[in-house]
mmCIF file of C-alpha atoms in Angstrom:
data_model
loop_
_atom_site.group_PDB
_atom_site.id
_atom_site.type_symbol
_atom_site.label_atom_id
_atom_site.label_comp_id
_atom_site.label_asym_id
_atom_site.label_seq_id
_atom_site.Cartn_x
_atom_site.Cartn_y
_atom_site.Cartn_z
ATOM 1 C CA UNK B 1 -85.615 8.429 5.545
ATOM 2 C CA UNK B 2 -82.245 6.696 5.286
ATOM 3 C CA UNK B 3 -82.041 3.654 2.448
ATOM 4 C CA UNK B 4 -82.613 1.030 4.217
ATOM 5 C CA UNK B 5 -85.871 2.033 5.561
ATOM 6 C CA UNK B 6 -87.281 2.917 1.658
ATOM 7 C CA UNK B 7 -86.341 -0.635 0.651
ATOM 8 C CA UNK B 8 -87.931 -2.342 3.521
ATOM 9 C CA UNK B 9 -90.954 -0.561 3.090
ATOM 10 C CA UNK B 10 -91.035 -1.143 -0.286
ATOM 11 C CA UNK B 11 -90.743 -4.747 0.594
ATOM 12 C CA UNK B 12 -93.874 -4.834 3.033
ATOM 13 C CA UNK B 13 -95.807 -2.826 0.146
ATOM 14 C CA UNK B 14 -94.744 -5.316 -2.188
ATOM 15 C CA UNK B 15 -95.408 -8.571 0.041
ATOM 16 C CA UNK B 16 -99.130 -6.458 0.859
ATOM 17 C CA UNK B 17 -99.625 -6.197 -2.477
ATOM 18 C CA UNK B 18 -98.510 -9.401 -3.258
ATOM 19 C CA UNK B 19 -100.377 -12.030 -1.226
ATOM 20 C CA UNK B 20 -103.720 -9.194 -1.653
ATOM 21 C CA UNK B 21 -103.055 -9.864 -5.708
ATOM 22 C CA UNK B 22 -102.735 -14.138 -4.801
ATOM 23 C CA UNK B 23 -105.944 -13.492 -2.677
ATOM 24 C CA UNK B 24 -107.777 -12.086 -5.665
ATOM 25 C CA UNK B 25 -106.591 -13.944 -8.790
ATOM 26 C CA UNK B 26 -107.032 -17.205 -7.122
ATOM 27 C CA UNK B 27 -110.705 -17.644 -5.895
ATOM 28 C CA UNK B 28 -111.057 -15.337 -8.717
ATOM 29 C CA UNK B 29 -112.213 -12.112 -7.124
ATOM 30 C CA UNK B 30 -114.212 -8.945 -8.127
ATOM 31 C CA UNK B 31 -115.648 -5.899 -7.661
ATOM 32 C CA UNK B 32 -118.448 -6.680 -7.658
ATOM 33 C CA UNK B 33 -118.115 -9.640 -5.573
ATOM 34 C CA UNK B 34 -116.622 -7.203 -3.043
ATOM 35 C CA UNK B 35 -119.304 -4.453 -3.086
ATOM 36 C CA UNK B 36 -122.123 -7.695 -1.941
ATOM 37 C CA UNK B 37 -120.296 -8.498 0.049
ATOM 38 C CA UNK B 38 -121.154 -5.568 1.772
ATOM 39 C CA UNK B 39 -124.105 -4.992 0.482
ATOM 40 C CA UNK B 40 -124.850 -7.653 3.475
ATOM 41 C CA UNK B 41 -125.603 -6.869 7.480
ATOM 42 C CA UNK B 42 -124.106 -3.361 7.182
ATOM 43 C CA UNK B 43 -125.233 -3.106 10.977
ATOM 44 C CA UNK B 44 -122.985 -6.349 12.253
ATOM 45 C CA UNK B 45 -119.921 -3.527 12.130
ATOM 46 C CA UNK B 46 -121.309 -1.474 14.961
ATOM 47 C CA UNK B 47 -120.835 -4.594 16.850
ATOM 48 C CA UNK B 48 -117.663 -5.111 15.730
ATOM 49 C CA UNK B 49 -116.592 -2.186 16.717
ATOM 50 C CA UNK B 50 -117.790 -2.889 20.046
ATOM 51 C CA UNK B 51 -115.855 -5.965 20.186
ATOM 52 C CA UNK B 52 -113.195 -3.517 18.973
ATOM 53 C CA UNK B 53 -113.111 -1.127 22.317
ATOM 54 C CA UNK B 54 -114.238 -4.711 24.807
ATOM 55 C CA UNK B 55 -110.634 -5.617 23.958
ATOM 56 C CA UNK B 56 -109.618 -1.526 24.161
ATOM 57 C CA UNK B 57 -110.719 -1.781 27.650
ATOM 58 C CA UNK B 58 -109.464 -5.572 28.937
ATOM 59 C CA UNK B 59 -105.889 -3.740 26.977
ATOM 60 C CA UNK B 60 -105.684 -0.819 29.642
ATOM 61 C CA UNK B 61 -107.189 -2.687 32.569
ATOM 62 C CA UNK B 62 -104.497 -5.340 32.298
ATOM 63 C CA UNK B 63 -101.932 -2.221 31.889
ATOM 64 C CA UNK B 64 -103.395 -1.081 35.271
ATOM 65 C CA UNK B 65 -102.567 -3.817 37.323
ATOM 66 C CA UNK B 66 -99.430 -4.154 36.254
ATOM 67 C CA UNK B 67 -98.857 -0.885 36.741
ATOM 68 C CA UNK B 68 -100.457 -0.611 40.365
ATOM 69 C CA UNK B 69 -98.518 -3.842 40.368
ATOM 70 C CA UNK B 70 -94.649 -1.624 40.192
ATOM 71 C CA UNK B 71 -96.639 1.143 42.343
ATOM 72 C CA UNK B 72 -97.731 3.101 40.633
ATOM 73 C CA UNK B 73 -101.130 5.119 40.832
ATOM 74 C CA UNK B 74 -102.627 6.225 37.420
ATOM 75 C CA UNK B 75 -105.573 7.650 37.336
ATOM 76 C CA UNK B 76 -108.302 5.197 35.294
ATOM 77 C CA UNK B 77 -109.315 7.702 32.805
ATOM 78 C CA UNK B 78 -105.419 9.831 32.019
ATOM 79 C CA UNK B 79 -104.888 5.108 31.685
ATOM 80 C CA UNK B 80 -107.342 5.436 29.268
ATOM 81 C CA UNK B 81 -106.249 9.155 27.127
ATOM 82 C CA UNK B 82 -102.752 7.678 26.851
ATOM 83 C CA UNK B 83 -103.691 4.796 25.388
ATOM 84 C CA UNK B 84 -105.606 5.942 22.787
ATOM 85 C CA UNK B 85 -103.290 8.637 21.704
ATOM 86 C CA UNK B 86 -100.408 5.422 22.228
ATOM 87 C CA UNK B 87 -102.956 3.681 19.367
ATOM 88 C CA UNK B 88 -103.664 6.552 17.517
ATOM 89 C CA UNK B 89 -99.702 6.748 17.448
ATOM 90 C CA UNK B 90 -99.089 2.761 16.257
ATOM 91 C CA UNK B 91 -101.042 3.546 13.567
ATOM 92 C CA UNK B 92 -97.895 4.787 11.633
ATOM 93 C CA UNK B 93 -95.244 2.183 13.402
ATOM 94 C CA UNK B 94 -94.673 -0.913 12.694
ATOM 95 C CA UNK B 95 -96.721 -3.760 14.994
ATOM 96 C CA UNK B 96 -97.462 -0.896 17.020
ATOM 97 C CA UNK B 97 -94.962 -0.671 18.413
ATOM 98 C CA UNK B 98 -95.942 4.039 18.704
ATOM 99 C CA UNK B 99 -98.728 2.871 21.541
ATOM 100 C CA UNK B 100 -95.801 0.778 23.823
ATOM 101 C CA UNK B 101 -93.248 3.928 23.456
ATOM 102 C CA UNK B 102 -95.760 6.417 24.170
ATOM 103 C CA UNK B 103 -96.994 4.622 27.121
ATOM 104 C CA UNK B 104 -93.864 3.807 28.888
ATOM 105 C CA UNK B 105 -93.331 7.845 27.619
ATOM 106 C CA UNK B 106 -96.261 9.327 29.082
ATOM 107 C CA UNK B 107 -96.158 7.097 32.449
ATOM 108 C CA UNK B 108 -92.064 7.897 32.453
ATOM 109 C CA UNK B 109 -93.790 11.465 32.304
ATOM 110 C CA UNK B 110 -97.124 11.884 34.863
ATOM 111 C CA UNK B 111 -94.874 9.748 37.728
ATOM 112 C CA UNK B 112 -91.684 10.500 37.483
ATOM 113 C CA UNK B 113 -90.106 6.702 37.808
ATOM 114 C CA UNK B 114 -89.096 5.706 33.884
ATOM 115 C CA UNK B 115 -87.224 2.561 34.705
ATOM 116 C CA UNK B 116 -90.714 1.023 36.118
ATOM 117 C CA UNK B 117 -93.134 2.262 33.765
ATOM 118 C CA UNK B 118 -91.281 1.126 31.463
ATOM 119 C CA UNK B 119 -90.462 -1.481 33.235
ATOM 120 C CA UNK B 120 -94.386 -2.833 33.451
ATOM 121 C CA UNK B 121 -94.716 -2.690 29.468
ATOM 122 C CA UNK B 122 -91.981 -5.169 28.721
ATOM 123 C CA UNK B 123 -93.281 -7.738 31.218
ATOM 124 C CA UNK B 124 -97.548 -6.492 29.546
ATOM 125 C CA UNK B 125 -95.364 -7.178 25.904
ATOM 126 C CA UNK B 126 -94.370 -10.966 27.261
ATOM 127 C CA UNK B 127 -96.836 -12.141 28.759
ATOM 128 C CA UNK B 128 -99.340 -10.729 26.197
ATOM 129 C CA UNK B 129 -97.666 -12.824 23.335
ATOM 130 C CA UNK B 130 -95.762 -15.337 25.659
ATOM 131 C CA UNK B 131 -98.058 -15.967 28.004
ATOM 132 C CA UNK B 132 -101.844 -16.198 26.777
ATOM 133 C CA UNK B 133 -101.416 -15.314 23.148
ATOM 134 C CA UNK B 134 -98.150 -18.539 23.196
ATOM 135 C CA UNK B 135 -100.930 -20.507 25.413
ATOM 136 C CA UNK B 136 -103.598 -19.490 23.029
ATOM 137 C CA UNK B 137 -101.750 -21.435 19.390
ATOM 138 C CA UNK B 138 -101.004 -24.524 21.548
ATOM 139 C CA UNK B 139 -104.826 -25.035 22.900
ATOM 140 C CA UNK B 140 -105.423 -24.554 18.892
ATOM 141 C CA UNK B 141 -102.858 -25.726 17.367
ATOM 142 C CA UNK B 142 -103.809 -29.966 16.854
ATOM 143 C CA UNK B 143 -106.846 -28.514 15.153
ATOM 144 C CA UNK B 144 -104.305 -28.598 12.242
ATOM 145 C CA UNK B 145 -102.920 -31.682 12.673
ATOM 146 C CA UNK B 146 -103.911 -33.138 9.769
ATOM 147 C CA UNK B 147 -103.033 -30.192 6.833
ATOM 148 C CA UNK B 148 -100.105 -29.120 8.069
ATOM 149 C CA UNK B 149 -96.539 -31.459 8.353
ATOM 150 C CA UNK B 150 -95.944 -33.452 11.356
ATOM 151 C CA UNK B 151 -92.144 -31.845 11.887
ATOM 152 C CA UNK B 152 -92.933 -28.804 10.923
ATOM 153 C CA UNK B 153 -95.995 -28.940 13.489
ATOM 154 C CA UNK B 154 -93.573 -30.525 15.949
ATOM 155 C CA UNK B 155 -90.965 -26.938 15.022
ATOM 156 C CA UNK B 156 -94.425 -24.942 16.089
ATOM 157 C CA UNK B 157 -95.719 -26.062 18.517
ATOM 158 C CA UNK B 158 -92.053 -27.184 20.633
ATOM 159 C CA UNK B 159 -91.682 -23.132 19.565
ATOM 160 C CA UNK B 160 -94.505 -22.011 21.105
ATOM 161 C CA UNK B 161 -93.659 -24.371 24.440
ATOM 162 C CA UNK B 162 -90.565 -23.335 24.926
ATOM 163 C CA UNK B 163 -92.226 -19.273 25.210
ATOM 164 C CA UNK B 164 -94.480 -20.610 27.402
ATOM 165 C CA UNK B 165 -91.686 -22.176 29.578
ATOM 166 C CA UNK B 166 -90.087 -18.886 29.534
ATOM 167 C CA UNK B 167 -93.712 -16.981 30.654
ATOM 168 C CA UNK B 168 -93.713 -19.476 33.097
ATOM 169 C CA UNK B 169 -90.446 -18.889 34.448
ATOM 170 C CA UNK B 170 -90.630 -14.821 34.488
ATOM 171 C CA UNK B 171 -93.853 -15.207 36.678
ATOM 172 C CA UNK B 172 -93.329 -17.251 39.369
ATOM 173 C CA UNK B 173 -89.366 -17.704 40.391
ATOM 174 C CA UNK B 174 -88.052 -14.618 37.543
ATOM 175 C CA UNK B 175 -84.237 -15.364 39.521
ATOM 176 C CA UNK B 176 -83.553 -18.195 37.850
ATOM 177 C CA UNK B 177 -82.686 -16.912 35.375
ATOM 178 C CA UNK B 178 -79.795 -15.293 36.938
ATOM 179 C CA UNK B 179 -78.197 -19.108 37.285
ATOM 180 C CA UNK B 180 -77.220 -18.690 33.253
ATOM 181 C CA UNK B 181 -75.515 -15.706 33.768
ATOM 182 C CA UNK B 182 -73.092 -18.224 35.718
ATOM 183 C CA UNK B 183 -71.782 -19.360 32.374
ATOM 184 C CA UNK B 184 -69.219 -18.244 30.145
ATOM 185 C CA UNK B 185 -71.800 -18.860 26.093
ATOM 186 C CA UNK B 186 -71.604 -16.597 22.842
ATOM 187 C CA UNK B 187 -72.949 -13.322 23.502
ATOM 188 C CA UNK B 188 -73.921 -13.407 27.043
ATOM 189 C CA UNK B 189 -72.219 -9.830 27.039
ATOM 190 C CA UNK B 190 -75.967 -9.044 24.344
ATOM 191 C CA UNK B 191 -78.514 -10.390 26.741
ATOM 192 C CA UNK B 192 -77.032 -9.816 30.586
ATOM 193 C CA UNK B 193 -77.826 -6.121 30.866
ATOM 194 C CA UNK B 194 -81.317 -7.223 29.167
ATOM 195 C CA UNK B 195 -81.770 -9.855 30.424
ATOM 196 C CA UNK B 196 -81.720 -8.596 34.277
ATOM 197 C CA UNK B 197 -83.653 -5.688 33.154
ATOM 198 C CA UNK B 198 -85.794 -8.343 33.457
ATOM 199 C CA UNK B 199 -85.783 -10.815 35.881
ATOM 200 C CA UNK B 200 -85.944 -6.989 37.595
ATOM 201 C CA UNK B 201 -88.493 -6.328 36.307
ATOM 202 C CA UNK B 202 -90.450 -9.350 37.132
ATOM 203 C CA UNK B 203 -88.544 -9.435 40.786
ATOM 204 C CA UNK B 204 -91.183 -6.532 41.886
ATOM 205 C CA UNK B 205 -94.106 -8.419 41.258
ATOM 206 C CA UNK B 206 -92.138 -11.803 43.474
ATOM 207 C CA UNK B 207 -94.801 -10.347 46.969
ATOM 208 C CA UNK B 208 -98.030 -9.609 44.761
ATOM 209 C CA UNK B 209 -98.179 -12.570 42.232
ATOM 210 C CA UNK B 210 -101.937 -11.274 41.950
ATOM 211 C CA UNK B 211 -100.926 -8.322 39.503
ATOM 212 C CA UNK B 212 -99.860 -10.888 37.235
ATOM 213 C CA UNK B 213 -102.099 -13.260 37.309
ATOM 214 C CA UNK B 214 -104.478 -10.740 36.476
ATOM 215 C CA UNK B 215 -103.257 -9.335 34.097
ATOM 216 C CA UNK B 216 -102.621 -12.777 32.639
ATOM 217 C CA UNK B 217 -105.730 -13.416 32.852
ATOM 218 C CA UNK B 218 -107.166 -10.151 30.703
ATOM 219 C CA UNK B 219 -104.871 -10.758 28.191
ATOM 220 C CA UNK B 220 -106.506 -13.822 27.064
ATOM 221 C CA UNK B 221 -110.312 -11.254 26.797
ATOM 222 C CA UNK B 222 -107.697 -9.032 24.786
ATOM 223 C CA UNK B 223 -107.468 -11.626 22.296
ATOM 224 C CA UNK B 224 -110.704 -12.933 23.078
ATOM 225 C CA UNK B 225 -112.287 -10.114 21.913
ATOM 226 C CA UNK B 226 -110.698 -9.776 19.051
ATOM 227 C CA UNK B 227 -111.243 -12.625 17.981
ATOM 228 C CA UNK B 228 -115.126 -11.521 18.410
ATOM 229 C CA UNK B 229 -114.336 -8.791 16.043
ATOM 230 C CA UNK B 230 -113.420 -11.516 12.801
ATOM 231 C CA UNK B 231 -117.277 -13.443 14.032
ATOM 232 C CA UNK B 232 -119.021 -9.580 13.890
ATOM 233 C CA UNK B 233 -116.948 -8.935 10.530
ATOM 234 C CA UNK B 234 -118.427 -11.897 9.394
ATOM 235 C CA UNK B 235 -121.567 -11.187 9.927
ATOM 236 C CA UNK B 236 -121.862 -8.136 8.735
ATOM 237 C CA UNK B 237 -120.300 -9.532 5.256
ATOM 238 C CA UNK B 238 -122.204 -12.835 5.132
ATOM 239 C CA UNK B 239 -119.327 -14.767 5.865
ATOM 240 C CA UNK B 240 -121.242 -17.744 7.731
ATOM 241 C CA UNK B 241 -118.141 -18.409 9.632
ATOM 242 C CA UNK B 242 -118.999 -20.458 13.276
ATOM 243 C CA UNK B 243 -117.459 -18.359 16.406
ATOM 244 C CA UNK B 244 -115.899 -21.779 16.891
ATOM 245 C CA UNK B 245 -114.575 -21.607 13.414
ATOM 246 C CA UNK B 246 -113.705 -17.606 14.639
ATOM 247 C CA UNK B 247 -111.642 -19.266 18.021
ATOM 248 C CA UNK B 248 -109.537 -21.391 16.060
ATOM 249 C CA UNK B 249 -107.874 -19.187 13.320
ATOM 250 C CA UNK B 250 -107.636 -16.533 15.588
ATOM 251 C CA UNK B 251 -104.133 -17.140 17.918
ATOM 252 C CA UNK B 252 -102.225 -18.641 14.752
ATOM 253 C CA UNK B 253 -103.519 -15.393 12.722
ATOM 254 C CA UNK B 254 -102.432 -12.676 15.090
ATOM 255 C CA UNK B 255 -99.446 -14.328 15.246
ATOM 256 C CA UNK B 256 -98.984 -13.908 11.178
ATOM 257 C CA UNK B 257 -100.074 -10.166 12.180
ATOM 258 C CA UNK B 258 -97.271 -10.503 14.533
ATOM 259 C CA UNK B 259 -94.476 -10.172 11.514
ATOM 260 C CA UNK B 260 -92.749 -7.634 10.577
ATOM 261 C CA UNK B 261 -93.134 -8.332 6.333
ATOM 262 C CA UNK B 262 -95.965 -6.465 5.133
ATOM 263 C CA UNK B 263 -98.415 -2.756 5.842
ATOM 264 C CA UNK B 264 -99.645 -3.244 9.385
ATOM 265 C CA UNK B 265 -100.519 -6.807 8.697
ATOM 266 C CA UNK B 266 -102.498 -6.068 6.143
ATOM 267 C CA UNK B 267 -102.305 -9.364 3.682
ATOM 268 C CA UNK B 268 -100.625 -11.762 5.947
ATOM 269 C CA UNK B 269 -103.789 -11.333 8.279
ATOM 270 C CA UNK B 270 -106.516 -11.799 4.990
ATOM 271 C CA UNK B 271 -103.931 -15.287 3.640
ATOM 272 C CA UNK B 272 -103.184 -16.305 6.850
ATOM 273 C CA UNK B 273 -107.303 -16.933 7.881
ATOM 274 C CA UNK B 274 -107.823 -18.025 5.039
ATOM 275 C CA UNK B 275 -105.736 -20.218 4.933
ATOM 276 C CA UNK B 276 -106.238 -21.939 8.241
ATOM 277 C CA UNK B 277 -110.096 -21.923 7.370
ATOM 278 C CA UNK B 278 -109.609 -23.743 3.911
ATOM 279 C CA UNK B 279 -106.991 -26.209 6.645
ATOM 280 C CA UNK B 280 -109.560 -26.824 8.864
ATOM 281 C CA UNK B 281 -112.189 -27.775 6.017
ATOM 282 C CA UNK B 282 -114.089 -24.583 6.043
ATOM 283 C CA UNK B 283 -113.923 -22.473 3.330
ATOM 284 C CA UNK B 284 -112.769 -24.644 0.250
ATOM 285 C CA UNK B 285 -110.450 -24.587 -2.379
ATOM 286 C CA UNK B 286 -113.106 -23.607 -4.677
ATOM 287 C CA UNK B 287 -115.398 -22.103 -2.631
ATOM 288 C CA UNK B 288 -117.330 -19.714 -4.997
ATOM 289 C CA UNK B 289 -116.266 -16.418 -5.401
ATOM 290 C CA UNK B 290 -118.674 -14.119 -3.502
ATOM 291 C CA UNK B 291 -118.149 -16.207 -0.502
ATOM 292 C CA UNK B 292 -114.058 -16.499 -0.813
ATOM 293 C CA UNK B 293 -114.545 -12.016 -1.017
ATOM 294 C CA UNK B 294 -116.814 -12.523 2.592
ATOM 295 C CA UNK B 295 -114.295 -14.168 4.533
ATOM 296 C CA UNK B 296 -111.029 -11.973 3.173
ATOM 297 C CA UNK B 297 -112.975 -9.348 4.034
ATOM 298 C CA UNK B 298 -113.719 -10.964 7.171
ATOM 299 C CA UNK B 299 -110.154 -10.964 8.346
ATOM 300 C CA UNK B 300 -109.122 -6.578 6.523
ATOM 301 C CA UNK B 301 -112.129 -5.037 8.271
ATOM 302 C CA UNK B 302 -110.998 -6.297 11.426
ATOM 303 C CA UNK B 303 -108.208 -3.595 10.436
ATOM 304 C CA UNK B 304 -110.024 -0.760 10.057
ATOM 305 C CA UNK B 305 -112.879 -1.280 12.550
ATOM 306 C CA UNK B 306 -108.802 -0.752 15.298
ATOM 307 C CA UNK B 307 -108.246 1.985 13.198
ATOM 308 C CA UNK B 308 -111.335 3.810 13.018
ATOM 309 C CA UNK B 309 -111.604 3.992 16.834
ATOM 310 C CA UNK B 310 -107.778 4.890 17.031
ATOM 311 C CA UNK B 311 -109.078 8.837 15.597
ATOM 312 C CA UNK B 312 -110.006 9.003 19.461
ATOM 313 C CA UNK B 313 -106.962 8.756 19.854
ATOM 314 C CA UNK B 314 -106.315 11.841 17.483
ATOM 315 C CA UNK B 315 -108.808 13.944 18.644
ATOM 316 C CA UNK B 316 -107.221 13.435 22.463
ATOM 317 C CA UNK B 317 -103.929 13.514 21.424
ATOM 318 C CA UNK B 318 -104.733 17.447 19.420
ATOM 319 C CA UNK B 319 -106.965 18.901 23.211
ATOM 320 C CA UNK B 320 -104.799 17.260 25.534
ATOM 321 C CA UNK B 321 -102.420 19.029 27.733
ATOM 322 C CA UNK B 322 -98.984 16.773 29.184
ATOM 323 C CA UNK B 323 -97.060 19.053 30.434
ATOM 324 C CA UNK B 324 -97.989 17.298 34.041
ATOM 325 C CA UNK B 325 -96.564 20.281 35.774
ATOM 326 C CA UNK B 326 -98.764 19.983 38.845
ATOM 327 C CA UNK B 327 -98.612 16.419 39.207
ATOM 328 C CA UNK B 328 -95.270 16.250 38.977
ATOM 329 C CA UNK B 329 -94.792 18.353 41.455
ATOM 330 C CA UNK B 330 -97.264 16.961 43.926
ATOM 331 C CA UNK B 331 -94.676 14.112 43.661
ATOM 332 C CA UNK B 332 -92.260 14.513 45.177
ATOM 333 C CA UNK B 333 -94.373 16.770 47.699
ATOM 334 C CA UNK B 334 -94.565 12.859 48.077
ATOM 335 C CA UNK B 335 -90.844 12.071 47.947
#
């Protein structure tokens, strides 16, 4: 590990520990409050795991829809195994990049079409973040208008509005981005090839817009089940949150966890979740420490529920054969 990477990891640890320390200090949370929260109704954690499984299922279905749109026929069972192994590997990589990398690598080997496999992963990421999550952020942002400075709100809203417009163009008129390349501008050389690759990937779906729209719809399902995981955790821990409150703060909390400045989003998730609930007026600044502990753990347990399901991927990873010799021979024969 080089010095730069080691320093970045130390900074992430510092951010994670620092935010959690501030939360504990701010609400005077102690070990007794943690224990009390876990003793509330722990049976709801099973429901949280089911919600997380629902998010996984919708993610796999979204991926399959996009694969089919590229003409890549992958059996459902194979997609499930690949996805779960990718989730397991993603546990140890920043922002889950291991999941996307493994998906692209495995399907490239399985189908013999590396470029199409990588394109699908790229498109899925753009649809999931730029469109589905971006739209949810814009829908929920007005709920925080009273608590956020108007200028900051305008900047934040404009940023996600631009992302949404970009996503809409990519979905329905990707060729418009080629017009940009007719002009000379600073940094053109750096973005020309990646932009061409993105446009080419989306252009494949010009005659298969149903695949893109289906992927967008499934993307909303992914996030709904993620937010339901929070809600089930809140029932288990006695946080007294309504489903509507969780849905309001969910999108912005999800954005916070994507910032690569903490360990797996830990600390950022809790800090954003609690700050947003305070902005809504749901969590009082002087909330009892046992209530604050329950709310904090509602966010924390999303991570632990998620990685508990990753153990399935670990088992598959250790037992799966991935030489694909028979499959690759069949692919060659069909060409």
